[in-house]
mmCIF file of C-alpha atoms in Angstrom:
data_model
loop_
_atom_site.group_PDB
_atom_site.id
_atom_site.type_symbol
_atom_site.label_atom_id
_atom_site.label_comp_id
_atom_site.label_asym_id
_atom_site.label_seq_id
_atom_site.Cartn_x
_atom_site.Cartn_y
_atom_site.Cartn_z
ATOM 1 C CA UNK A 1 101.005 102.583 129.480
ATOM 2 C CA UNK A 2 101.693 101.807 125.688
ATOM 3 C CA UNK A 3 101.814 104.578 123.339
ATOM 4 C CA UNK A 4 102.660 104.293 119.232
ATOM 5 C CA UNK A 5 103.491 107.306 117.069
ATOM 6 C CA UNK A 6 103.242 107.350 112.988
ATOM 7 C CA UNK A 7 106.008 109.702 112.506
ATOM 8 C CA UNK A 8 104.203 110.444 108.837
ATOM 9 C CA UNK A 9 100.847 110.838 108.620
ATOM 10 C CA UNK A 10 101.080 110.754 104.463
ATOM 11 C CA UNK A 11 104.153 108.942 102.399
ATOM 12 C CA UNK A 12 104.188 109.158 98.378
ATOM 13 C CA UNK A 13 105.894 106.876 96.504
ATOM 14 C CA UNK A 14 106.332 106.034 92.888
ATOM 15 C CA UNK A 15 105.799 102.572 91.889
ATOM 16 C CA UNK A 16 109.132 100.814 91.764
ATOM 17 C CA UNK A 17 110.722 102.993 94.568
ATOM 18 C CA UNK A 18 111.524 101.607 98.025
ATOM 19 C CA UNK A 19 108.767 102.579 100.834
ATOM 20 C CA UNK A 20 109.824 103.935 104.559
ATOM 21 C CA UNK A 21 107.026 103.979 107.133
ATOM 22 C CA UNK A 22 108.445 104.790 110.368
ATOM 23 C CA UNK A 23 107.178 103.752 113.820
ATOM 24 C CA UNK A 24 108.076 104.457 116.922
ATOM 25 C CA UNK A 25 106.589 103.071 120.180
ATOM 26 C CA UNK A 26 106.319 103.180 124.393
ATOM 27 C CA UNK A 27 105.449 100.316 126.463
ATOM 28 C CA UNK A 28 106.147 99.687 130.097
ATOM 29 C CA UNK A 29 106.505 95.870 128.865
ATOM 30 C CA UNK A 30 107.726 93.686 126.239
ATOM 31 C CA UNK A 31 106.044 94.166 123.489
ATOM 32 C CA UNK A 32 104.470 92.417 120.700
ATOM 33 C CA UNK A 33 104.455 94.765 117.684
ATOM 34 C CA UNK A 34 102.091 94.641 114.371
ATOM 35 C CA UNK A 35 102.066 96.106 111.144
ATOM 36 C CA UNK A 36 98.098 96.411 110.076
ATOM 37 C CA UNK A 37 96.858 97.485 106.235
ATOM 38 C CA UNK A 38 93.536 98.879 105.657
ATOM 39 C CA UNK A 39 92.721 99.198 102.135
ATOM 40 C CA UNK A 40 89.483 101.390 101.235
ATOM 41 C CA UNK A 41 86.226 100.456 103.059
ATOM 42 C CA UNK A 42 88.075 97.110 104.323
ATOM 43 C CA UNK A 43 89.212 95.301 107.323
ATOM 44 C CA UNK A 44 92.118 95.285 108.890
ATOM 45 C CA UNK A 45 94.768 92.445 108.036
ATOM 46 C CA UNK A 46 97.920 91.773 110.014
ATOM 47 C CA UNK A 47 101.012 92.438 107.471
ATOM 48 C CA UNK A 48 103.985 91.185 110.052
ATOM 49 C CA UNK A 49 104.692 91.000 113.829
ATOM 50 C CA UNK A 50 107.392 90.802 116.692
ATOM 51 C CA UNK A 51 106.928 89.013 118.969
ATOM 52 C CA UNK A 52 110.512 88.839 121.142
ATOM 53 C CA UNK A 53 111.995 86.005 118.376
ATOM 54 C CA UNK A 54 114.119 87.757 115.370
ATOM 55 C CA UNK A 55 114.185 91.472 114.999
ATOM 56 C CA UNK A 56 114.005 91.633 111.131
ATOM 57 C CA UNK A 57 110.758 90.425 110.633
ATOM 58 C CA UNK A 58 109.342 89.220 107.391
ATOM 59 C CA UNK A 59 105.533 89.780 106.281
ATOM 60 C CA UNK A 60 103.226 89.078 103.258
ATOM 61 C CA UNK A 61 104.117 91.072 100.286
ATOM 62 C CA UNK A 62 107.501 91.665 100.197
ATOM 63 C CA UNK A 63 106.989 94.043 103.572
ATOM 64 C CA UNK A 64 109.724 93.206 106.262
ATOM 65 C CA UNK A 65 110.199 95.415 109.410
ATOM 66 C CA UNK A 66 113.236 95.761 112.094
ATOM 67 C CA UNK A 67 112.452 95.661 116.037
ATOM 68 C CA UNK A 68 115.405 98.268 117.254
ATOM 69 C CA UNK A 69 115.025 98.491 121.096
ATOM 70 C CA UNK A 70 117.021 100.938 121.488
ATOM 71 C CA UNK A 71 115.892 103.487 119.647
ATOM 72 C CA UNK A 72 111.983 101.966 120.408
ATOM 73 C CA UNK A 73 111.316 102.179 116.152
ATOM 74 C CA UNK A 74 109.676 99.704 114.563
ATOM 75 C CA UNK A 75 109.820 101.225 110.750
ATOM 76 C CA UNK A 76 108.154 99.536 107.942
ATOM 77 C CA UNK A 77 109.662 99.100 104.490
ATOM 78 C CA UNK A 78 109.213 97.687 100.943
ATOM 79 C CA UNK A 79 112.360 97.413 98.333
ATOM 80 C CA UNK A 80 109.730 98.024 95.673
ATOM 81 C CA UNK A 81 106.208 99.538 95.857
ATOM 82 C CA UNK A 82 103.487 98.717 93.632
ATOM 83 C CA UNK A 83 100.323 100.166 92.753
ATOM 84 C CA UNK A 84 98.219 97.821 95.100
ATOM 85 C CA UNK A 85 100.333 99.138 98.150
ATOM 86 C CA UNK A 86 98.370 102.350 97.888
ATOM 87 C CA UNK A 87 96.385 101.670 101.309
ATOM 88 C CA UNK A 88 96.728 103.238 105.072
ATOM 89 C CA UNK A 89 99.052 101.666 107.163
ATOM 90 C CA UNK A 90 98.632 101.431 110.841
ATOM 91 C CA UNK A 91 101.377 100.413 113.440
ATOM 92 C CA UNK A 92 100.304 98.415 116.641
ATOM 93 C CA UNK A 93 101.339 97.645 119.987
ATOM 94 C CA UNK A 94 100.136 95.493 123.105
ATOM 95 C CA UNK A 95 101.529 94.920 126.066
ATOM 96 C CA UNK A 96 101.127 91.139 126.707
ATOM 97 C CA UNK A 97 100.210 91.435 129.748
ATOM 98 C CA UNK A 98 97.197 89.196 130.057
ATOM 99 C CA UNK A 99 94.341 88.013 128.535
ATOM 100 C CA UNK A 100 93.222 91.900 127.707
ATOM 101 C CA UNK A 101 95.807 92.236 125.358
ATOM 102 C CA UNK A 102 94.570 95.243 123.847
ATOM 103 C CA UNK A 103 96.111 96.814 120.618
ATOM 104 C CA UNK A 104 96.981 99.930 120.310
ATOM 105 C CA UNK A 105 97.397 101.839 117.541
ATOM 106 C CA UNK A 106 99.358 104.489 115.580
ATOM 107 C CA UNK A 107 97.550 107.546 114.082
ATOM 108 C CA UNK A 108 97.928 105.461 110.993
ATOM 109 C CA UNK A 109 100.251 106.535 107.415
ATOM 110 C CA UNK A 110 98.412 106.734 104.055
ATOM 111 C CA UNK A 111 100.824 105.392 101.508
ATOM 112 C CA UNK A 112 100.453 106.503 97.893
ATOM 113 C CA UNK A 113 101.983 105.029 94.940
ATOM 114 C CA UNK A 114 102.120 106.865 91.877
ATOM 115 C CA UNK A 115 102.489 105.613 88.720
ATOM 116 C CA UNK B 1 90.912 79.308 106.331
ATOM 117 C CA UNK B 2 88.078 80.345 108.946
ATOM 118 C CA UNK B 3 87.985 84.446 109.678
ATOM 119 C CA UNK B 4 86.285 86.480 112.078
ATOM 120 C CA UNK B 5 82.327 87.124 110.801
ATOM 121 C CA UNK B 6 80.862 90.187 111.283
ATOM 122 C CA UNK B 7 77.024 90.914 110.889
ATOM 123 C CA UNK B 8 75.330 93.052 109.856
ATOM 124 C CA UNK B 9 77.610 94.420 107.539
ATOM 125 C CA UNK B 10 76.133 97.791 107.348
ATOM 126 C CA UNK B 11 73.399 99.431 109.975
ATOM 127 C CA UNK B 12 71.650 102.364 109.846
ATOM 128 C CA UNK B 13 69.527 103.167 112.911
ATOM 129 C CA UNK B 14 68.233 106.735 113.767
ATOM 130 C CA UNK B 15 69.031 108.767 117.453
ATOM 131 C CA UNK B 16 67.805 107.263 120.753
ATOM 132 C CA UNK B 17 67.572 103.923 118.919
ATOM 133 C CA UNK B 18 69.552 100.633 119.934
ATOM 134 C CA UNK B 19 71.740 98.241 118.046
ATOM 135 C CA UNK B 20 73.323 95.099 118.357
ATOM 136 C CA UNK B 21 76.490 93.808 116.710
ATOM 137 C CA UNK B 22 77.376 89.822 116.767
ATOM 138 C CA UNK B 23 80.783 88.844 116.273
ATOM 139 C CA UNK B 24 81.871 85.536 115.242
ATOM 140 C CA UNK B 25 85.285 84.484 116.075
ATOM 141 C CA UNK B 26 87.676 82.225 114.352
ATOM 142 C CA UNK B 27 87.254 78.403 115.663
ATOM 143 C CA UNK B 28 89.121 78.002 118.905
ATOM 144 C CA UNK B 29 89.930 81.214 119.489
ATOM 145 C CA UNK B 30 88.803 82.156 122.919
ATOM 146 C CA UNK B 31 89.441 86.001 122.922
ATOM 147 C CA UNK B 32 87.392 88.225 121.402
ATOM 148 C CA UNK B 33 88.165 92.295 120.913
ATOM 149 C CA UNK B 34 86.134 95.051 119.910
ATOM 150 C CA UNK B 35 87.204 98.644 118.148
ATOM 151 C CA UNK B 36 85.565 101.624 116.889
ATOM 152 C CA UNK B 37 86.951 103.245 114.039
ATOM 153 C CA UNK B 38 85.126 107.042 113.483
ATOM 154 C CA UNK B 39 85.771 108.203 110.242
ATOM 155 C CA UNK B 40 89.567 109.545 109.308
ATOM 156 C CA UNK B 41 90.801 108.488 112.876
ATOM 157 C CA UNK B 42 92.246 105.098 113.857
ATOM 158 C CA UNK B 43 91.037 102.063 115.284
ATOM 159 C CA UNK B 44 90.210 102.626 119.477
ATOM 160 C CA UNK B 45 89.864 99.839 121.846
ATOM 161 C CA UNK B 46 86.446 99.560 123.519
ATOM 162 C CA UNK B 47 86.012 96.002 125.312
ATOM 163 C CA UNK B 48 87.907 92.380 125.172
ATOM 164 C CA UNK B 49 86.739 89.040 126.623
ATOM 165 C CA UNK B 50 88.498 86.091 127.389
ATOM 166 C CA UNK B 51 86.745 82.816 127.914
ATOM 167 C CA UNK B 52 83.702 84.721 128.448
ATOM 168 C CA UNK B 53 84.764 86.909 131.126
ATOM 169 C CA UNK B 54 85.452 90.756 130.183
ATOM 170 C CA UNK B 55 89.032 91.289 130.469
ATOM 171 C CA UNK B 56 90.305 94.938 129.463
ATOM 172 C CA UNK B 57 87.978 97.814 129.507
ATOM 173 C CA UNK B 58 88.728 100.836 127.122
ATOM 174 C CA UNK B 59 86.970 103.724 125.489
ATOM 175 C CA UNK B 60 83.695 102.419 125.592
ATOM 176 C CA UNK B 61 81.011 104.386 126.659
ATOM 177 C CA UNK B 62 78.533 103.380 129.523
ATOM 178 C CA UNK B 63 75.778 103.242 126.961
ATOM 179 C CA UNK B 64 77.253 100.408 125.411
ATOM 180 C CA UNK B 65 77.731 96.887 127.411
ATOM 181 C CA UNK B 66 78.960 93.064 125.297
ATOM 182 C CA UNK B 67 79.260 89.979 126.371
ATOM 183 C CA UNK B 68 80.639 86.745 125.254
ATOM 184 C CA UNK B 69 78.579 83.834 125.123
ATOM 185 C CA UNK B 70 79.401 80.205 125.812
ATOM 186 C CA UNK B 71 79.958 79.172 121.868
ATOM 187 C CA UNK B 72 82.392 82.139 122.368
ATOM 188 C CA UNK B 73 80.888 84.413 119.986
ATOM 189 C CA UNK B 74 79.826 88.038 120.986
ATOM 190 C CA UNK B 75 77.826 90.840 121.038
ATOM 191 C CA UNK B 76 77.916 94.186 121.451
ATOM 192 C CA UNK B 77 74.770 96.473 122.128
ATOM 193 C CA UNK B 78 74.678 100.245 121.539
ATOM 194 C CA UNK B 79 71.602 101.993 123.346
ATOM 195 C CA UNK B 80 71.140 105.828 123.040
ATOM 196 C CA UNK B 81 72.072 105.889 119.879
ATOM 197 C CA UNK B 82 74.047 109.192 119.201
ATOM 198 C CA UNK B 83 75.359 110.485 115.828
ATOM 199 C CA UNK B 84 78.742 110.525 117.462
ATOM 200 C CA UNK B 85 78.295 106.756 117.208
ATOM 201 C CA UNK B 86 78.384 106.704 113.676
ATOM 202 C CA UNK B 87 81.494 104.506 112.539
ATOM 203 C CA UNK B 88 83.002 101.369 111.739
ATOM 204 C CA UNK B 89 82.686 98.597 114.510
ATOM 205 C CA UNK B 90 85.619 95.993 113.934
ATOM 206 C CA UNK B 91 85.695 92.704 116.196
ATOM 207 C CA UNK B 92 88.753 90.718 116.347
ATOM 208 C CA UNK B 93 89.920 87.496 117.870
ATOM 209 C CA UNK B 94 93.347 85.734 119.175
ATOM 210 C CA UNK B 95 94.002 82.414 120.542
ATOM 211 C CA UNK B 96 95.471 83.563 123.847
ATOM 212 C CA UNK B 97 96.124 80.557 125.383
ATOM 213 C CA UNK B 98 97.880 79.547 122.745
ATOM 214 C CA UNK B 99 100.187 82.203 123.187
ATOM 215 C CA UNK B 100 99.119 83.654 120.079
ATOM 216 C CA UNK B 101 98.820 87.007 120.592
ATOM 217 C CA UNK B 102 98.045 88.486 117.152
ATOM 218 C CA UNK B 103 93.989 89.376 116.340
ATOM 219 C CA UNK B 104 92.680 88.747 113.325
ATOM 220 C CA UNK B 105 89.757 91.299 111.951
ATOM 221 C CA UNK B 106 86.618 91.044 110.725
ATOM 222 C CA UNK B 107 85.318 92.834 108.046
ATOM 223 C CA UNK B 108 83.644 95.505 110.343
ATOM 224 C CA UNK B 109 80.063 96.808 110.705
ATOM 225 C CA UNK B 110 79.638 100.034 109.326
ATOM 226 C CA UNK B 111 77.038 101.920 111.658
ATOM 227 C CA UNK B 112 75.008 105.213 110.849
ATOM 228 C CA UNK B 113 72.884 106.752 112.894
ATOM 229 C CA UNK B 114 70.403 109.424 111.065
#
């Protein structure tokens, strides 16, 4: 079974600061581990993964996260938020284990930026 | 590039009533996913298909049945429609045999039922 837990279900931030989601996860496997943004009334777009290769893993805007095995985290950050960051954050797991491949995810963090 | 289409975009359907959701997946992907997002909670697995063939089962109640079809796209009908129901449908798709084994999102279907 594959669990993931949002350690903080809200994060404020002003813009400029450094953001620090943190992510920790269970899986019986190796994993393949996602970092998901959902801005207002949108989809779902993939910010970064692991997938077994480096453990400091770079994403789109400037987001970068570190695969520590042993202490099963998988924390998010940003050197420098900005306004547009302002969005829910959702960390993902699967398995790899076959063709299912199902995701799943964290209770989700709402990041807010303040000006 | 090509991303996952959704349609409709929004649905409103009243109790007891039945809906269908299509799901177009990126070209060559051959694994399709679906989620249900209620509102304030986080995405839950219901279904996945790989080359047409369901291949993980999750939350998804017995009212509900998909199926891939041969251009790969899919479907997912709701019958019984329940208010409970109400919430944002996402489908996703990977290239599995690719070894790919992120999903990229589509846009969702927002469902209410009155």
């Amino acid at each position: 079974a594959q669990s993931v837990t949002q350690l903080d279900s809200h994060v404020s931030v002003s813009e400029g600061t450094p953001v620090l989601l943190r992510c920790n996860y269970s899986s019986s496997y190796s994993p393949s581990l996602f970092w998901y943004v959902q801005h207002p009334n949108k989809g779902l777009q993939l910010l970064l993964k692991y997938t077994s290769a480096a453990t400091l893993v770079k994403g789109i805007n400037g987001f970068e996260a570190e695969f520590k095995k042993s202490e099963t985290s998988f924390h998010l950050t940003k050197p420098s938020a900005h306004m547009s960051d302002a969005a829910e954050y959702f960390c993902v797991v699967s398995d790899r284990r076959g063709a299912g491949n199902m995701l799943t995810f964290g209770g989700g963090t709402r990041l807010m930026v303040k000006p | 590039a090509a991303g996952v289409i959704q349609s409709p975009r929004h649905l409103i359907k009243e109790k007891r009533e039945t809906a269908t959701l299509k799901c177009y997946p990126i070209p060559r992907h051959d694994t399709v996913y679906w989620y249900q997002q209620g509102p304030g909670q986080d995405p839950q697995f219901l279904i996945s298909f790989y080359e047409k063939m369901q291949s993980d089962k999750g939350s998804i109640p017995d009212r509900f049945s998909a199926q891939q079809f041969s251009d790969y796209h899919s479907e997912l009908n709701m019958s019984s429609l329940e208010l409970g129901d109400s919430a944002l449908y996402f489908c996703a798709s990977s290239f599995f045999t690719s070894g790919v084994y992120e999903q990229y999102f589509g846009p969702g279907t927002r469902l209410t039922v009155t």
